[in-house]
Amino acid sequence: MWWPANLVQVSLFRALHEKEERPKGGLTRAQFFVIAFLCSFAYYVFPGYLFEMLTSLSWICWIFPNSILAQQLGSGLDGLGIGAIGLDWSTISAYLGSPLASPWFATANVAVGFFAVMYIWTPLCYWLNVYKAKTFPIFSDNMFNSNGLTYNISAIVDSDFHLDIAAYERQGRLYLSTFFAMTYGVGFAALTATIVHVALFHGREIWEQTKSSWVKSKMDIHTKLMRRYKKVPEWWFVSILIVTIAGTIFSCEYYNEQLQLPWWGVLLACGIAILFTLPIGIITAITNQTPGLNIITEYIIGYIYPGYPVANMCFKVYGYISMTQAVTFLQDLKLGHYMKIPPRTMFMAQVVGTLISGIVYLGTAWWLMETIPDICEDTSSVWTCPSDTVFYDASVIWGLIGPRRIFGDEGYYEAVNWFFLGGAIAPLLVWLAAKAFPEQEWISLINLPVLLGATGMMPPATAVNYTTWIIVGFLSGFVAYRYFPDWWKRRNYVLSGALDAGLAFMGVLLYLCLGLEDISLDWWGNDIDGCSLAHCPTAKGVVIKDCPVFT
């Protein structure tokens, strides 16, 4: 069988523990890291400054500069990204992480999910004009009115940042692009699929591990070696949890006019994070892909507490981001376990690192907002903040207007809720197929939470981010592993770290030396994507600036 059963096992453990024997005339891992780091550092000056088009080479747009259809199909940033490729590590790893760290079967699940949504469901819905799809761009994270124009959010918000219902009814309902609406649907399906998949495929394992944790059981060699160190008392973790929740509740109550979220919202968000940490942690451990709680947290608080966009954002942060940080914390603890780092040292490193990073992040964000004009606006060529734009859009969709007026009985997209049911049924079908055909090992490798949640980062991620990530993941996870297994086991993680480090250092250097002085190059090589018509609608009579009008 061409699909090795142990592809799930990555090279991290061997990279940390295996004694390296330097081949004659070869490189040690440290030497390989330095060389790869320098190459990544030097190369990023091209996509990062000199030749920004390397971020998305959408060659179909070059061949058909006046065709909306061709640019919708070929644009890597505003279209389906057919043939588009990015020769830039930041394009590859920006949203899905390093493809070198993803096991091949997980990459295959992401690829199948992406192709199904991007190249089957989205074009089908668009060309059948489902939900007036042709009135809007085929791929966009913007919000629109019925005429295809950008929705005027400021006109429906009162002075207290609440929804002005009368103004909303005058302007009319809010519409989404075909792809944006589709991603919410598959997000619904991915959530229920996660719960059902973990229950069916890992329920017994969870139960056995839970029982064994209450009794003395056999320990592996790592646990035995770690017993020489003092453990971290449970009350340390509990104390931090209590203090953090209490501080959050105090902040929300004291600054209630600004944050809008009541105390019970904090407790509910924390409860959701605790509930989903285990199943999502299992998916992450197996696939290196982490399903998100962003949609369900927005959905829940949007129904319970509609008309409060800031409260919706806060609830999502406390529910979704808390779970994500918990999973990341567990990953770090596991790494420390393998590295034999004393638990108390690891604990203190985590606490101190969290405090430092929080201060640095807040200070940096404050500084950027004070020093960069039009930050996160379309008028800013560099600081467009795609993730923050989607975050803002979600606060409007789920918080200000509310899910009932968009996805509920008062909304236009009510049928999208059927994805919840589809996501719950799909893992059951895979589980039954795996039981009925045990000799077909590939069936058990179908991971519906990853497959259905493949496009969970789109938008802000674009087609070129995914197509290039999938290509590199295939070359690493299948080709390199199968034909160069020794190299893959010893160099794969080292290469991934070197590419990340080189990109980060050159990115900071470019900003400090050139970005602060607003020094840029204006030439065709810095016209990213070059698909100026990809965002144009194709419905008859829709008038959009710089777009042809169909009659």
XYZ file of C-alpha atoms in Angstrom:
551
model
C 0.000 0.000 0.000
C 1.465 3.367 -1.039
C 0.013 5.144 1.994
C 2.263 4.362 4.990
C 0.287 3.745 8.165
C 2.765 5.720 10.253
C 2.538 8.917 8.231
C 0.745 10.427 11.211
C 4.029 10.237 13.114
C 6.085 13.299 12.311
C 9.812 13.862 12.618
C 9.770 16.092 15.693
C 10.533 13.305 18.170
C 13.483 12.024 16.131
C 14.759 15.555 15.563
C 14.872 16.114 19.317
C 16.202 12.753 20.476
C 17.963 10.817 17.779
C 21.718 10.992 17.960
C 22.940 12.506 14.747
C 25.736 10.908 12.814
C 27.152 13.390 10.382
C 27.551 11.807 6.941
C 30.858 12.208 5.207
C 30.779 15.483 3.356
C 27.239 16.189 4.627
C 25.683 18.772 6.922
C 24.610 18.549 10.509
C 21.102 19.645 11.402
C 22.436 22.900 12.848
C 24.403 23.662 9.685
C 21.398 22.815 7.543
C 19.225 25.148 9.643
C 21.654 28.068 9.261
C 21.891 27.639 5.488
C 18.124 27.311 5.050
C 17.587 30.302 7.369
C 19.955 32.510 5.364
C 18.328 31.464 2.083
C 14.849 32.211 3.422
C 16.045 35.509 4.890
C 17.653 36.653 1.629
C 14.842 35.466 -0.633
C 12.007 37.204 1.179
C 13.288 40.594 0.049
C 11.792 39.765 -3.358
C 8.147 38.906 -2.483
C 8.295 41.213 0.528
C 9.521 44.308 -1.315
C 11.154 44.093 -4.751
C 8.767 41.762 -6.610
C 5.526 41.487 -4.650
C 3.726 39.742 -7.495
C 5.499 36.564 -6.366
C 2.873 36.476 -3.620
C 0.274 35.427 -6.195
C 1.206 34.627 -9.784
C -2.229 34.547 -11.421
C -1.141 33.947 -14.976
C -4.648 33.362 -16.369
C -5.415 37.031 -15.697
C -2.405 38.045 -17.770
C -3.663 36.052 -20.760
C -7.236 37.396 -20.483
C -6.902 40.968 -19.133
C -10.437 41.979 -20.217
C -12.400 38.854 -19.238
C -14.331 38.859 -15.974
C -14.920 35.107 -16.179
C -11.242 34.304 -16.732
C -10.209 36.540 -13.846
C -12.868 35.076 -11.564
C -11.419 31.661 -12.309
C -7.739 32.585 -12.234
C -7.300 35.239 -9.553
C -5.459 33.883 -6.541
C -6.678 36.690 -4.286
C -10.177 37.598 -5.516
C -11.230 34.473 -7.423
C -11.047 30.694 -7.498
C -7.284 30.659 -7.979
C -7.122 28.100 -10.798
C -3.467 27.881 -11.804
C -2.422 30.590 -9.338
C 0.704 29.913 -7.323
C 2.634 31.860 -4.708
C 6.429 31.714 -4.573
C 6.454 33.170 -1.099
C 6.663 31.257 2.181
C 4.349 33.770 3.865
C 1.702 32.942 1.242
C 2.109 29.246 2.012
C 2.219 29.264 5.809
C 0.287 32.409 6.755
C -3.043 30.797 7.642
C -2.747 26.998 7.731
C 0.682 26.862 9.307
C 3.629 25.038 7.834
C 2.607 22.320 5.349
C 5.827 20.505 6.257
C 4.380 19.787 9.703
C 1.113 18.329 8.427
C 0.811 14.535 7.953
C -0.019 13.535 4.410
C -3.474 12.143 5.148
C -4.448 15.442 6.809
C -3.152 17.379 3.797
C -5.259 15.119 1.567
C -8.365 15.831 3.673
C -7.739 19.585 3.442
C -7.219 19.287 -0.312
C -10.464 17.371 -0.851
C -12.451 19.808 1.279
C -10.927 22.818 -0.430
C -11.527 21.507 -3.954
C -15.107 20.528 -3.115
C -15.993 23.959 -1.746
C -13.889 26.070 -4.102
C -14.322 24.273 -7.395
C -17.670 22.476 -7.101
C -20.091 24.055 -4.629
C -19.097 27.719 -5.038
C -19.102 27.835 -8.882
C -22.306 25.806 -8.973
C -24.097 28.178 -6.594
C -22.701 31.205 -8.391
C -23.670 30.256 -11.919
C -27.086 29.032 -10.735
C -27.415 32.480 -9.111
C -28.247 31.032 -5.691
C -28.948 33.848 -3.214
C -28.483 36.420 -6.020
C -24.871 35.316 -6.260
C -24.114 37.045 -9.574
C -24.937 40.420 -8.038
C -21.802 40.178 -5.891
C -18.180 39.081 -6.357
C -17.674 35.334 -6.460
C -15.080 35.624 -3.652
C -15.157 38.471 -1.160
C -15.312 39.115 2.564
C -17.278 42.331 2.120
C -20.952 42.866 2.961
C -23.372 44.120 0.325
C -26.831 45.538 -0.197
C -29.284 44.244 -2.782
C -27.724 46.435 -5.496
C -24.272 44.889 -5.107
C -22.836 47.938 -3.361
C -20.905 47.825 -0.092
C -23.311 47.826 2.839
C -23.315 51.095 4.807
C -22.745 49.813 8.335
C -22.385 53.246 9.950
C -25.929 54.118 8.862
C -27.511 51.352 10.968
C -25.531 51.900 14.194
C -26.731 54.285 16.881
C -24.538 56.324 19.209
C -24.225 53.423 21.682
C -23.030 50.961 19.000
C -26.395 49.189 18.954
C -28.494 48.290 15.950
C -30.873 50.985 14.745
C -33.684 48.716 13.579
C -35.513 51.462 11.680
C -32.375 52.399 9.765
C -31.676 48.737 9.036
C -35.154 48.225 7.607
C -34.743 51.320 5.412
C -31.431 50.141 3.980
C -32.606 46.554 3.538
C -31.129 43.167 4.350
C -27.448 42.391 4.219
C -26.017 40.045 1.566
C -22.810 38.022 1.421
C -20.721 36.791 -1.475
C -21.320 33.223 -2.590
C -18.135 31.936 -1.053
C -18.542 33.825 2.222
C -22.002 32.322 2.763
C -20.693 28.890 1.772
C -17.873 29.017 4.326
C -20.369 29.669 7.107
C -22.325 26.613 5.998
C -19.334 24.278 5.998
C -18.312 25.843 9.317
C -21.635 24.700 10.775
C -21.022 21.213 9.369
C -17.443 21.056 10.680
C -18.589 21.794 14.230
C -21.131 18.982 14.469
C -18.787 16.675 12.538
C -16.090 17.253 15.169
C -18.338 16.132 18.013
C -19.682 13.064 16.207
C -16.307 12.046 14.744
C -14.524 12.160 18.093
C -17.356 10.267 19.797
C -17.377 7.484 17.193
C -13.675 7.081 16.444
C -12.135 8.035 19.794
C -14.918 7.644 22.357
C -13.646 4.331 23.723
C -10.088 5.630 23.877
C -11.211 8.700 25.822
C -13.124 6.519 28.265
C -10.194 4.139 28.783
C -7.748 6.990 29.299
C -10.141 8.631 31.744
C -10.415 5.438 33.796
C -6.666 4.800 33.745
C -5.983 8.307 35.037
C -7.658 7.341 38.325
C -5.589 4.233 38.848
C -1.922 3.402 38.653
C -1.005 2.206 35.182
C 2.116 1.439 33.212
C 4.191 4.493 32.404
C 6.160 5.032 29.238
C 9.844 5.905 29.377
C 9.195 9.645 29.114
C 6.856 9.688 32.096
C 9.339 7.673 34.140
C 12.153 10.095 33.361
C 9.969 13.101 34.184
C 9.150 11.728 37.655
C 12.531 12.931 38.890
C 11.217 16.509 38.740
C 8.683 18.153 41.024
C 5.195 18.354 39.544
C 3.224 21.544 39.133
C 0.508 21.565 41.839
C -3.022 21.570 40.481
C -3.909 24.584 42.580
C -1.461 26.701 40.548
C -3.549 26.145 37.424
C -6.841 26.503 39.293
C -5.699 29.763 40.884
C -4.764 31.268 37.533
C -8.083 30.148 36.067
C -10.111 31.685 38.903
C -8.136 34.944 38.917
C -8.384 35.268 35.140
C -12.137 34.640 35.016
C -12.717 36.994 37.951
C -10.629 39.703 36.286
C -12.499 39.244 33.020
C -15.890 39.482 34.729
C -14.763 42.603 36.591
C -13.580 44.226 33.338
C -16.810 43.412 31.525
C -18.939 44.755 34.349
C -16.842 47.852 35.054
C -16.530 48.754 31.354
C -19.930 47.430 30.382
C -20.794 50.424 28.191
C -17.702 49.733 26.072
C -17.497 45.926 26.167
C -21.279 45.297 26.338
C -20.829 41.674 27.534
C -22.587 40.806 30.853
C -20.992 38.572 33.486
C -22.985 35.508 32.479
C -21.598 35.795 28.961
C -18.070 35.354 30.306
C -19.028 32.199 32.197
C -20.884 30.778 29.188
C -17.907 31.450 26.897
C -15.523 29.755 29.333
C -17.873 26.771 29.568
C -17.882 26.393 25.765
C -14.079 26.589 25.661
C -13.732 23.907 28.353
C -16.292 21.650 26.664
C -14.633 21.707 23.250
C -10.962 21.640 24.277
C -10.878 17.827 24.488
C -12.455 16.924 21.118
C -10.656 19.665 19.221
C -7.416 18.810 21.007
C -7.732 15.216 19.762
C -8.269 16.387 16.178
C -5.260 18.698 16.469
C -3.033 15.963 17.903
C -3.844 13.608 15.023
C -3.949 15.991 12.062
C -2.128 19.197 13.087
C -5.290 21.047 12.003
C -7.408 22.822 14.611
C -11.138 23.277 13.963
C -12.366 26.627 15.248
C -15.183 27.661 17.579
C -15.492 31.118 16.064
C -18.756 30.458 14.224
C -20.597 28.643 17.018
C -19.598 31.227 19.636
C -20.816 34.022 17.366
C -23.988 32.087 16.638
C -24.837 31.404 20.299
C -24.275 34.901 21.668
C -25.860 36.421 18.546
C -29.125 34.627 19.276
C -29.027 35.198 23.031
C -27.829 38.793 22.957
C -28.469 40.345 19.512
C -27.665 43.907 18.570
C -24.393 44.143 20.514
C -21.383 43.781 18.169
C -18.660 44.396 20.767
C -20.232 41.867 23.127
C -20.201 39.372 20.265
C -16.494 39.942 19.673
C -15.670 39.615 23.361
C -17.682 36.417 23.667
C -15.907 34.927 20.657
C -12.507 35.811 22.093
C -13.280 34.288 25.494
C -14.798 31.163 23.950
C -12.862 30.508 20.749
C -9.437 32.016 21.482
C -9.361 30.545 24.994
C -9.836 27.065 23.532
C -7.177 27.695 20.881
C -4.700 28.915 23.489
C -5.469 25.898 25.665
C -4.625 23.541 22.807
C -1.433 25.485 22.088
C -0.514 25.300 25.775
C -0.988 21.529 25.728
C 1.242 21.286 22.648
C 3.961 23.174 24.486
C 3.601 20.935 27.541
C 3.934 17.853 25.348
C 7.066 19.287 23.748
C 8.473 20.004 27.197
C 7.630 16.414 28.180
C 9.664 15.072 25.257
C 12.511 17.522 25.935
C 12.570 16.562 29.649
C 12.117 20.169 30.755
C 11.189 20.366 34.462
C 7.410 20.972 34.731
C 7.769 23.959 37.063
C 10.302 25.567 34.729
C 7.920 24.989 31.844
C 5.060 26.473 33.836
C 6.986 29.623 34.690
C 8.146 30.015 31.091
C 4.533 29.855 29.966
C 3.329 32.395 32.533
C 6.166 34.860 31.948
C 5.927 34.431 28.182
C 2.183 35.094 28.268
C 2.639 38.275 30.276
C 5.440 39.564 28.047
C 3.637 38.731 24.826
C 0.410 40.345 26.032
C 2.213 43.592 26.848
C 4.171 43.549 23.581
C 1.094 42.773 21.462
C -0.967 45.504 23.096
C 1.832 48.055 22.853
C 2.554 47.198 19.220
C -1.105 47.386 18.221
C -1.483 50.726 19.998
C 1.651 52.077 18.319
C 0.591 50.918 14.835
C -2.865 52.454 15.149
C -1.354 55.759 16.276
C 1.384 55.964 13.636
C -0.110 54.437 10.457
C -2.872 56.444 8.759
C -5.820 54.515 7.309
C -4.634 51.280 8.889
C -6.857 48.337 7.971
C -8.544 50.394 5.218
C -8.475 49.653 1.492
C -6.603 52.909 0.988
C -3.634 51.422 2.852
C -1.601 49.404 0.356
C 0.185 47.282 2.970
C -1.761 47.390 6.232
C -5.078 46.001 4.999
C -5.473 43.655 8.011
C -7.413 40.823 6.307
C -7.974 38.839 9.508
C -9.181 41.895 11.405
C -11.493 42.812 8.527
C -13.175 39.410 8.717
C -13.333 39.754 12.504
C -15.143 43.068 12.054
C -17.487 41.607 9.433
C -18.385 38.800 11.831
C -19.210 41.300 14.576
C -21.673 42.981 12.216
C -23.203 39.762 10.870
C -23.544 37.920 14.165
C -23.510 40.714 16.728
C -24.986 43.892 15.318
C -27.608 42.471 12.944
C -27.780 39.042 14.572
C -28.066 35.501 13.186
C -31.859 35.541 13.288
C -31.998 38.346 10.692
C -29.464 36.572 8.446
C -29.542 32.820 9.134
C -32.790 32.586 11.114
C -36.491 32.786 10.339
C -36.158 36.484 9.481
C -33.114 36.005 7.262
C -32.259 35.237 3.657
C -29.839 32.374 4.370
C -32.019 30.214 6.624
C -31.397 27.051 4.554
C -27.694 27.192 5.453
C -28.607 25.784 8.884
C -29.113 22.349 7.284
C -25.327 22.073 7.209
C -25.481 21.360 10.949
C -27.403 18.166 10.249
C -25.205 17.188 7.312
C -22.072 17.569 9.412
C -23.508 15.292 12.103
C -24.503 12.556 9.642
C -21.345 12.482 7.518
C -18.945 11.036 10.169
C -21.489 8.320 10.954
C -21.433 7.232 7.307
C -17.623 7.113 7.305
C -17.592 5.150 10.572
C -20.088 2.602 9.206
C -18.060 2.271 5.999
C -14.855 1.698 8.003
C -16.604 -1.031 10.016
C -18.101 -2.647 6.916
C -14.837 -2.647 4.944
C -12.007 -2.972 7.496
C -9.556 -4.069 4.814
C -9.881 -0.638 3.156
C -7.575 1.281 5.498
C -7.970 4.555 3.609
C -11.580 4.891 4.792
C -10.508 5.372 8.400
C -8.190 8.176 7.250
C -11.153 10.269 6.114
C -11.328 12.940 8.801
C -14.581 14.856 8.335
C -13.801 17.664 10.828
C -10.676 18.492 8.820
C -12.281 17.904 5.422
C -15.390 19.966 6.131
C -13.458 22.608 8.024
C -10.767 22.873 5.341
C -11.872 26.323 4.213
C -12.449 27.588 7.746
C -9.688 30.173 7.284
C -11.218 31.504 4.050
C -11.604 34.434 4.101
C -9.202 36.014 5.090
C -7.122 33.272 3.456
C -7.420 33.216 -0.333
C -7.251 30.543 -2.992
C -3.524 30.950 -3.623
C -2.792 30.362 0.075
C -4.503 26.996 -0.157
C -3.361 25.821 -3.579
C 0.286 26.502 -2.793
C -0.004 25.012 0.702
C -1.493 21.826 -0.739
C 1.243 21.538 -3.393
C 4.046 21.932 -0.845
C 2.282 19.607 1.589
C 2.004 16.963 -1.119
C 5.683 17.277 -2.041
C 6.688 17.004 1.605
C 4.179 14.533 2.996
C 4.075 12.091 0.121
C 6.941 12.553 -2.323
C 9.702 13.396 0.173
C 8.490 10.903 2.764
C 8.163 8.061 0.288
C 11.267 8.571 -1.834
C 13.604 10.335 0.615
C 12.492 9.013 4.028
C 15.819 9.522 5.820
C 16.071 13.126 4.684
C 12.437 13.755 5.600
C 12.808 12.342 9.115
C 15.956 14.349 9.881
C 15.470 17.588 7.972
C 11.737 18.232 7.577
C 11.096 20.069 10.840
C 14.437 21.816 10.688
C 13.609 23.177 7.226
C 10.178 24.352 8.375
C 11.645 26.237 11.332
C 14.371 27.803 9.214
C 11.906 29.056 6.603
C 9.686 30.581 9.318
C 12.621 32.242 11.061
C 14.153 33.682 7.893
C 10.812 35.122 6.804
C 10.159 36.679 10.217
C 13.542 38.375 10.525
C 13.510 39.793 6.995
C 9.904 40.959 7.432
C 10.847 42.935 10.539
C 13.982 44.307 8.857
C 12.050 45.473 5.787
C 9.509 47.264 7.934
C 12.062 48.983 10.164
C 14.273 50.076 7.255
C 11.710 50.843 4.549
C 8.161 50.560 5.868
C 8.559 53.201 8.576
C 9.800 55.669 5.940
C 7.065 54.660 3.485
C 9.647 53.796 0.813
C 8.139 51.599 -1.888
C 8.689 50.617 -5.504
C 5.993 51.450 -8.037
C 6.282 49.080 -10.987
C 4.263 46.274 -12.590
C 6.094 43.609 -10.563
C 4.485 44.995 -7.423
C 0.960 44.849 -8.852
C -0.087 41.922 -6.657
C -2.326 39.443 -8.463
C -3.031 41.764 -11.407
C -6.686 40.673 -11.691
C -8.549 43.972 -11.561
C -11.850 42.512 -12.835
C -12.061 39.462 -10.567
C -14.233 41.312 -8.046
C -16.800 42.422 -10.626
C -20.366 41.066 -10.570
C -21.969 39.515 -13.647
C -25.662 40.163 -12.983
C -27.438 42.398 -15.479
C -27.732 46.067 -14.621
C -25.405 46.071 -11.599
C -23.245 49.193 -11.644
C -19.912 48.934 -9.801
C -17.000 51.330 -10.158
C -14.350 50.199 -12.683
C -16.494 47.215 -13.736
C -18.369 46.696 -17.033
C -22.157 46.725 -16.844
C -23.995 43.699 -18.275
C -27.204 44.396 -20.166
